[in-house]
Amino acid sequence: MAGGVRCNRSGAGTRAGVLRCDLLRHVDGRIRYCIYAWYAPERHAGGDLQRVHQLRQLHRSRRAVGDPRASDMGGAVAGPSHGRDIRGCPLKRSPLFAAQLAFTLLVCAFMLVPVVLSLLAGLTRNYFLGLSSGLTFDWLVQVWQAYSPTVWLSLQLAVACAICVCLVGVPAAYALVRMNNRFSRAFEELMVLPVAMPGLASALALLLTYGQFGSFRSSWLFILVGHVLFTLPFLVRPVMAVMQRQQLPVLEEAAASLGAGPIKRFFSVVVPNCRAGILAGVLMVVTLSLGEFNLTWMLHTPMTKTLPVGLADSYASARLEVASAYTLLFLLLIVPLLIALQAISARLARGESR
């Protein structure tokens, strides 16, 4: 059976012999088909999916060039219909899937409901009366009139922090990737130390070191130093990851063979190939600088209040609506940055998959 049925037509001179040979071949073929159909789901599931993918690509290519044969393929390559798999069988939803979906929705509701209620509190005339009291923007106007200097100072700090971290972090990431030894790994761990330590401890260290310089202590530059130390690893790590995926030594050797010096190679080869990682790190630095509270609270003065410090002051006020309006203002600044950061991360993931 393994070798199939062999029928010698030379010995089958009669019509009955020919019919017997055809019958044996037919029976042998049916048995082989039954055996294949029995084991096909286990052995050829991956092959079936690959063939379906190839048929879809063939259908798309024929349709792109206007081949009339594309319509002859029908719906065989159009993919599974709604609620059915590629073989046309109905999909079965397991109880585990329903439980996972319910748990995911509960977790999302647990995180989003407080944010929504806080936003509504900043837009209602009276939070305890709810939406029945009416919507208003008076609380936002009041917050802006009272705390607008903190917003501008926070934006100024975030932009200055991003510039300083770029000037320090990109060359540092390049040096760490090129060195790639025990010293570079130890320096990388030392650079992450301000993130591992509490922000109050880092602020106390800065106060003990630079607190005696009165003019520097009372300026926003003192807070900028703390923000740079805190956010530096969040730019160095993404840039290092992008540099390690790129073939920078090969590109630099090609640029050097054309006469480019070290500085020109850095700005014309290294930086353009790492711009996605640099942009992701800059957005992360700006976001963290805008929302940093622990370190800023220890380093600020009455003249250098930032957005998070003003938010804490608004929470201490007697009106819950004022604090909620301040939260809404804070989210209006942070959410676009987070969306941009997510988009850049998705772009990096697509580039890595290619």
CSV table of C-alpha atoms in Angstrom, one decimal:
chain,number,residue,atom,x,y,z
A,1,MET,CA,0.0,0.0,0.0
A,2,ALA,CA,2.9,2.3,0.8
A,3,GLY,CA,4.2,2.1,-2.7
A,4,GLY,CA,0.8,2.3,-4.3
A,5,VAL,CA,-0.9,-0.1,-6.6
A,6,ARG,CA,1.0,-1.2,-9.6
A,7,CYS,CA,-0.9,-2.5,-12.5
A,8,ASN,CA,0.8,-4.0,-15.5
A,9,ARG,CA,-1.3,-3.1,-18.5
A,10,SER,CA,0.8,-5.4,-20.7
A,11,GLY,CA,-0.6,-8.4,-18.9
A,12,ALA,CA,-4.1,-7.1,-18.9
A,13,GLY,CA,-5.2,-7.8,-22.4
A,14,THR,CA,-8.9,-7.9,-21.9
A,15,ARG,CA,-11.3,-5.2,-21.1
A,16,ALA,CA,-12.0,-6.8,-17.7
A,17,GLY,CA,-8.3,-6.5,-16.8
A,18,VAL,CA,-8.2,-2.9,-17.6
A,19,LEU,CA,-11.3,-2.3,-15.4
A,20,ARG,CA,-9.7,-4.2,-12.6
A,21,CYS,CA,-6.6,-2.0,-12.8
A,22,ASP,CA,-8.7,1.1,-12.8
A,23,LEU,CA,-10.7,-0.1,-9.8
A,24,LEU,CA,-7.6,-0.9,-7.8
A,25,ARG,CA,-6.2,2.5,-8.6
A,26,HIS,CA,-9.4,4.2,-7.5
A,27,VAL,CA,-9.6,2.2,-4.2
A,28,ASP,CA,-5.9,2.9,-3.5
A,29,GLY,CA,-6.5,6.6,-4.2
A,30,ARG,CA,-9.5,6.8,-1.9
A,31,ILE,CA,-7.6,5.0,0.9
A,32,ARG,CA,-4.7,7.5,0.5
A,33,TYR,CA,-7.1,10.4,0.6
A,34,CYS,CA,-8.7,9.2,3.8
A,35,ILE,CA,-5.3,8.8,5.5
A,36,TYR,CA,-4.3,12.3,4.4
A,37,ALA,CA,-7.6,13.8,5.5
A,38,TRP,CA,-7.2,12.1,8.9
A,39,TYR,CA,-3.7,13.5,9.6
A,40,ALA,CA,-3.9,16.7,7.6
A,41,PRO,CA,-5.1,19.0,10.5
A,42,GLU,CA,-2.1,18.1,12.6
A,43,ARG,CA,0.6,18.0,10.0
A,44,HIS,CA,-0.4,20.6,7.4
A,45,ALA,CA,-2.0,23.4,9.3
A,46,GLY,CA,1.0,25.6,8.7
A,47,GLY,CA,1.2,24.6,5.1
A,48,ASP,CA,-2.5,25.4,4.5
A,49,LEU,CA,-2.0,28.9,5.9
A,50,GLN,CA,1.1,29.4,3.8
A,51,ARG,CA,-0.8,28.3,0.6
A,52,VAL,CA,-3.7,30.7,1.5
A,53,HIS,CA,-1.2,33.5,1.9
A,54,GLN,CA,0.4,32.7,-1.4
A,55,LEU,CA,-3.0,32.6,-3.1
A,56,ARG,CA,-3.9,36.0,-1.6
A,57,GLN,CA,-0.6,37.5,-2.9
A,58,LEU,CA,-1.3,36.0,-6.4
A,59,HIS,CA,-4.8,37.4,-6.4
A,60,ARG,CA,-3.6,40.9,-5.4
A,61,SER,CA,-0.9,40.9,-8.1
A,62,ARG,CA,-3.4,39.8,-10.8
A,63,ARG,CA,-5.9,42.4,-9.6
A,64,ALA,CA,-3.2,45.1,-9.6
A,65,VAL,CA,-2.3,44.5,-13.3
A,66,GLY,CA,-5.9,44.1,-14.3
A,67,ASP,CA,-5.7,40.4,-15.0
A,68,PRO,CA,-9.3,39.0,-15.6
A,69,ARG,CA,-8.2,35.7,-14.0
A,70,ALA,CA,-8.4,37.5,-10.6
A,71,SER,CA,-12.1,37.3,-10.7
A,72,ASP,CA,-12.0,33.6,-11.4
A,73,MET,CA,-10.4,32.9,-8.0
A,74,GLY,CA,-13.6,34.0,-6.3
A,75,GLY,CA,-13.7,34.3,-2.6
A,76,ALA,CA,-11.2,31.5,-2.0
A,77,VAL,CA,-8.5,34.1,-1.3
A,78,ALA,CA,-10.6,36.8,0.1
A,79,GLY,CA,-9.9,35.6,3.6
A,80,PRO,CA,-12.2,34.1,6.2
A,81,SER,CA,-15.6,35.6,6.6
A,82,HIS,CA,-16.8,37.2,9.8
A,83,GLY,CA,-16.9,34.6,12.6
A,84,ARG,CA,-15.4,31.8,10.4
A,85,ASP,CA,-11.9,30.4,9.9
A,86,ILE,CA,-10.2,29.9,6.6
A,87,ARG,CA,-12.0,26.5,6.1
A,88,GLY,CA,-15.4,28.1,6.6
A,89,CYS,CA,-16.0,26.6,10.0
A,90,PRO,CA,-17.6,28.8,12.7
A,91,LEU,CA,-15.2,30.1,15.3
A,92,LYS,CA,-15.8,29.0,18.8
A,93,ARG,CA,-15.3,31.5,21.7
A,94,SER,CA,-13.9,29.8,24.7
A,95,PRO,CA,-15.0,30.7,28.2
A,96,LEU,CA,-11.3,31.6,29.0
A,97,PHE,CA,-11.4,34.3,26.2
A,98,ALA,CA,-14.6,35.8,27.7
A,99,ALA,CA,-13.0,35.9,31.1
A,100,GLN,CA,-9.9,37.6,29.8
A,101,LEU,CA,-11.9,40.1,27.9
A,102,ALA,CA,-14.0,40.9,31.0
A,103,PHE,CA,-10.9,41.2,33.2
A,104,THR,CA,-9.3,43.6,30.7
A,105,LEU,CA,-12.3,45.8,30.5
A,106,LEU,CA,-12.5,45.9,34.3
A,107,VAL,CA,-8.9,47.0,34.6
A,108,CYS,CA,-9.4,49.7,31.9
A,109,ALA,CA,-12.4,50.9,33.7
A,110,PHE,CA,-10.6,50.9,37.1
A,111,MET,CA,-7.9,53.2,35.6
A,112,LEU,CA,-10.0,55.4,33.4
A,113,VAL,CA,-13.1,56.1,35.5
A,114,PRO,CA,-11.1,58.2,38.1
A,115,VAL,CA,-9.6,60.3,35.3
A,116,VAL,CA,-13.0,60.9,33.7
A,117,LEU,CA,-14.6,61.9,37.0
A,118,SER,CA,-11.7,64.2,37.7
A,119,LEU,CA,-12.1,65.9,34.3
A,120,LEU,CA,-15.9,66.2,34.9
A,121,ALA,CA,-15.2,67.8,38.2
A,122,GLY,CA,-13.2,70.5,36.6
A,123,LEU,CA,-15.9,71.3,34.1
A,124,THR,CA,-19.0,71.3,36.4
A,125,ARG,CA,-20.1,74.2,38.5
A,126,ASN,CA,-20.5,72.0,41.6
A,127,TYR,CA,-18.9,68.5,41.7
A,128,PHE,CA,-21.2,67.2,44.4
A,129,LEU,CA,-24.3,68.1,42.3
A,130,GLY,CA,-22.8,66.6,39.2
A,131,LEU,CA,-23.8,67.4,35.7
A,132,SER,CA,-27.1,68.8,36.9
A,133,SER,CA,-25.3,71.9,38.2
A,134,GLY,CA,-24.2,72.7,34.6
A,135,LEU,CA,-20.9,72.8,32.7
A,136,THR,CA,-18.6,75.8,32.9
A,137,PHE,CA,-15.0,76.8,32.0
A,138,ASP,CA,-14.8,79.3,34.9
A,139,TRP,CA,-12.5,76.9,36.9
A,140,LEU,CA,-10.1,76.6,34.0
A,141,VAL,CA,-10.0,80.4,33.6
A,142,GLN,CA,-9.4,80.8,37.3
A,143,VAL,CA,-6.6,78.2,37.3
A,144,TRP,CA,-4.9,79.8,34.3
A,145,GLN,CA,-5.0,83.2,35.9
A,146,ALA,CA,-3.5,82.0,39.1
A,147,TYR,CA,-1.0,79.3,37.9
A,148,SER,CA,-0.1,80.3,34.3
A,149,PRO,CA,3.5,81.2,35.4
A,150,THR,CA,4.0,77.6,36.6
A,151,VAL,CA,2.9,76.3,33.2
A,152,TRP,CA,5.3,78.5,31.3
A,153,LEU,CA,8.2,77.7,33.7
A,154,SER,CA,7.5,74.0,33.3
A,155,LEU,CA,7.5,74.2,29.5
A,156,GLN,CA,10.7,76.2,29.7
A,157,LEU,CA,12.3,73.6,31.9
A,158,ALA,CA,11.2,70.8,29.7
A,159,VAL,CA,12.6,72.3,26.5
A,160,ALA,CA,15.9,73.2,28.2
A,161,CYS,CA,16.1,69.8,29.8
A,162,ALA,CA,15.6,68.1,26.4
A,163,ILE,CA,18.3,70.2,24.8
A,164,CYS,CA,20.8,69.6,27.6
A,165,VAL,CA,20.1,65.9,27.6
A,166,CYS,CA,20.5,65.6,23.9
A,167,LEU,CA,23.8,67.4,24.0
A,168,VAL,CA,25.1,65.1,26.7
A,169,GLY,CA,23.1,61.9,26.1
A,170,VAL,CA,23.7,61.3,22.4
A,171,PRO,CA,27.5,61.5,22.5
A,172,ALA,CA,27.4,59.4,25.7
A,173,ALA,CA,25.3,56.7,24.1
A,174,TYR,CA,27.6,56.7,21.1
A,175,ALA,CA,30.7,56.3,23.3
A,176,LEU,CA,29.1,53.5,25.4
A,177,VAL,CA,28.2,51.6,22.3
A,178,ARG,CA,31.6,51.9,20.7
A,179,MET,CA,33.5,51.1,23.9
A,180,ASN,CA,31.4,48.1,24.9
A,181,ASN,CA,33.5,46.9,27.8
A,182,ARG,CA,33.2,46.5,31.6
A,183,PHE,CA,33.9,50.2,32.2
A,184,SER,CA,31.1,51.3,29.8
A,185,ARG,CA,28.7,48.9,31.4
A,186,ALA,CA,29.6,50.1,34.9
A,187,PHE,CA,29.2,53.7,33.8
A,188,GLU,CA,25.8,52.9,32.3
A,189,GLU,CA,24.6,51.4,35.6
A,190,LEU,CA,26.0,54.5,37.5
A,191,MET,CA,24.1,56.7,35.2
A,192,VAL,CA,20.8,54.9,36.1
A,193,LEU,CA,21.5,55.5,39.8
A,194,PRO,CA,19.4,58.8,40.0
A,195,VAL,CA,16.4,56.9,38.7
A,196,ALA,CA,16.8,54.1,41.2
A,197,MET,CA,17.2,56.5,44.1
A,198,PRO,CA,14.2,58.4,45.5
A,199,GLY,CA,13.8,61.9,44.1
A,200,LEU,CA,14.0,63.4,47.6
A,201,ALA,CA,17.4,61.8,48.1
A,202,SER,CA,18.8,63.1,44.8
A,203,ALA,CA,17.4,66.6,45.7
A,204,LEU,CA,19.0,66.4,49.1
A,205,ALA,CA,22.4,65.6,47.5
A,206,LEU,CA,22.1,68.6,45.1
A,207,LEU,CA,21.2,70.8,48.0
A,208,LEU,CA,24.2,69.7,50.1
A,209,THR,CA,26.5,70.2,47.1
A,210,TYR,CA,25.2,73.4,45.5
A,211,GLY,CA,22.9,74.9,48.1
A,212,GLN,CA,25.5,77.4,49.3
A,213,PHE,CA,25.4,79.2,46.0
A,214,GLY,CA,22.6,81.6,46.7
A,215,SER,CA,21.9,83.0,43.2
A,216,PHE,CA,22.1,79.6,41.6
A,217,ARG,CA,20.0,78.0,44.3
A,218,SER,CA,17.1,80.5,43.8
A,219,SER,CA,17.1,80.2,39.9
A,220,TRP,CA,15.3,77.7,37.7
A,221,LEU,CA,18.7,76.4,36.5
A,222,PHE,CA,19.1,74.6,39.9
A,223,ILE,CA,15.9,72.6,39.1
A,224,LEU,CA,17.2,72.1,35.6
A,225,VAL,CA,20.3,70.3,36.9
A,226,GLY,CA,18.1,67.9,38.8
A,227,HIS,CA,15.9,67.2,35.8
A,228,VAL,CA,18.9,66.5,33.6
A,229,LEU,CA,20.3,64.0,36.1
A,230,PHE,CA,16.9,62.3,36.4
A,231,THR,CA,16.0,62.1,32.7
A,232,LEU,CA,19.4,61.4,31.2
A,233,PRO,CA,19.0,57.6,31.2
A,234,PHE,CA,15.6,57.8,29.5
A,235,LEU,CA,17.4,59.2,26.4
A,236,VAL,CA,20.6,57.3,26.5
A,237,ARG,CA,18.9,53.8,26.7
A,238,PRO,CA,16.7,54.2,23.5
A,239,VAL,CA,19.5,55.8,21.5
A,240,MET,CA,21.9,53.0,22.5
A,241,ALA,CA,19.3,50.4,21.5
A,242,VAL,CA,18.9,52.0,18.0
A,243,MET,CA,22.7,52.3,17.6
A,244,GLN,CA,23.2,48.6,18.5
A,245,ARG,CA,20.7,47.6,15.8
A,246,GLN,CA,22.3,49.8,13.1
A,247,GLN,CA,25.5,48.8,11.3
A,248,LEU,CA,27.3,51.9,12.4
A,249,PRO,CA,30.9,50.6,12.1
A,250,VAL,CA,30.3,49.6,8.4
A,251,LEU,CA,28.7,53.0,7.6
A,252,GLU,CA,31.4,54.9,9.4
A,253,GLU,CA,34.1,53.0,7.6
A,254,ALA,CA,32.5,53.8,4.3
A,255,ALA,CA,32.3,57.5,5.3
A,256,ALA,CA,35.9,57.4,6.4
A,257,SER,CA,37.0,55.9,3.1
A,258,LEU,CA,35.4,58.9,1.4
A,259,GLY,CA,37.4,61.3,3.6
A,260,ALA,CA,34.9,62.2,6.3
A,261,GLY,CA,36.4,63.0,9.7
A,262,PRO,CA,35.2,61.9,13.1
A,263,ILE,CA,33.0,64.9,13.7
A,264,LYS,CA,31.5,64.8,10.2
A,265,ARG,CA,30.9,61.1,10.5
A,266,PHE,CA,29.1,61.6,13.8
A,267,PHE,CA,26.7,64.3,12.4
A,268,SER,CA,26.2,62.9,8.9
A,269,VAL,CA,26.1,59.1,9.6
A,270,VAL,CA,25.4,58.4,13.3
A,271,VAL,CA,22.8,61.0,14.1
A,272,PRO,CA,20.6,60.6,11.0
A,273,ASN,CA,20.5,56.8,11.5
A,274,CYS,CA,19.5,57.3,15.1
A,275,ARG,CA,17.0,60.1,14.8
A,276,ALA,CA,14.0,57.9,15.6
A,277,GLY,CA,15.5,56.8,18.9
A,278,ILE,CA,16.6,60.4,19.7
A,279,LEU,CA,13.1,61.7,19.0
A,280,ALA,CA,11.6,59.0,21.2
A,281,GLY,CA,14.0,59.8,24.0
A,282,VAL,CA,13.4,63.6,23.7
A,283,LEU,CA,9.6,63.1,24.0
A,284,MET,CA,10.2,60.9,27.1
A,285,VAL,CA,12.5,63.5,28.6
A,286,VAL,CA,9.9,66.3,28.0
A,287,THR,CA,7.1,64.2,29.5
A,288,LEU,CA,9.1,63.2,32.6
A,289,SER,CA,10.3,66.8,33.1
A,290,LEU,CA,6.8,68.2,33.0
A,291,GLY,CA,5.5,65.6,35.5
A,292,GLU,CA,8.4,65.4,37.9
A,293,PHE,CA,7.3,66.3,41.4
A,294,ASN,CA,9.5,64.7,44.2
A,295,LEU,CA,12.8,66.2,43.1
A,296,THR,CA,11.2,69.5,42.0
A,297,TRP,CA,9.3,70.0,45.3
A,298,MET,CA,12.6,69.8,47.2
A,299,LEU,CA,14.5,72.2,44.9
A,300,HIS,CA,11.9,74.8,44.1
A,301,THR,CA,11.5,78.2,45.7
A,302,PRO,CA,8.4,80.5,45.9
A,303,MET,CA,9.6,82.1,42.6
A,304,THR,CA,10.3,78.8,40.8
A,305,LYS,CA,7.1,76.8,41.2
A,306,THR,CA,6.5,74.3,38.4
A,307,LEU,CA,3.4,72.7,37.1
A,308,PRO,CA,3.4,69.7,39.5
A,309,VAL,CA,4.1,71.9,42.5
A,310,GLY,CA,1.3,74.2,41.5
A,311,LEU,CA,-0.9,71.1,41.1
A,312,ALA,CA,-0.1,70.1,44.7
A,313,ASP,CA,-0.9,73.6,45.9
A,314,SER,CA,-4.3,73.5,44.1
A,315,TYR,CA,-5.1,70.2,45.8
A,316,ALA,CA,-4.6,71.9,49.1
A,317,SER,CA,-7.2,74.6,48.2
A,318,ALA,CA,-10.7,74.4,49.5
A,319,ARG,CA,-12.3,73.9,46.1
A,320,LEU,CA,-12.1,70.4,44.5
A,321,GLU,CA,-13.1,71.9,41.2
A,322,VAL,CA,-10.0,74.1,41.1
A,323,ALA,CA,-7.7,71.0,41.5
A,324,SER,CA,-9.6,69.1,38.9
A,325,ALA,CA,-9.4,72.0,36.4
A,326,TYR,CA,-5.6,72.1,37.1
A,327,THR,CA,-5.5,68.3,36.4
A,328,LEU,CA,-7.3,68.9,33.1
A,329,LEU,CA,-4.8,71.6,32.1
A,330,PHE,CA,-2.0,69.2,33.0
A,331,LEU,CA,-3.5,66.4,30.9
A,332,LEU,CA,-3.9,68.8,27.9
A,333,LEU,CA,-0.1,69.2,28.0
A,334,ILE,CA,0.9,65.6,28.6
A,335,VAL,CA,-1.5,63.5,26.5
A,336,PRO,CA,-0.3,64.8,23.1
A,337,LEU,CA,3.3,64.0,24.1
A,338,LEU,CA,2.3,60.5,25.1
A,339,ILE,CA,0.4,59.9,21.9
A,340,ALA,CA,3.4,61.0,19.9
A,341,LEU,CA,5.7,58.8,21.9
A,342,GLN,CA,3.4,55.8,21.3
A,343,ALA,CA,3.4,56.5,17.5
A,344,ILE,CA,7.2,56.7,17.4
A,345,SER,CA,7.4,53.4,19.4
A,346,ALA,CA,5.1,51.7,16.9
A,347,ARG,CA,7.2,53.1,14.0
A,348,LEU,CA,10.3,51.7,15.6
A,349,ALA,CA,8.6,48.3,16.1
A,350,ARG,CA,7.6,48.2,12.5
A,351,GLY,CA,11.1,49.1,11.4
A,352,GLU,CA,12.6,46.3,13.6
A,353,SER,CA,10.1,43.7,12.2
A,354,ARG,CA,11.2,44.6,8.6
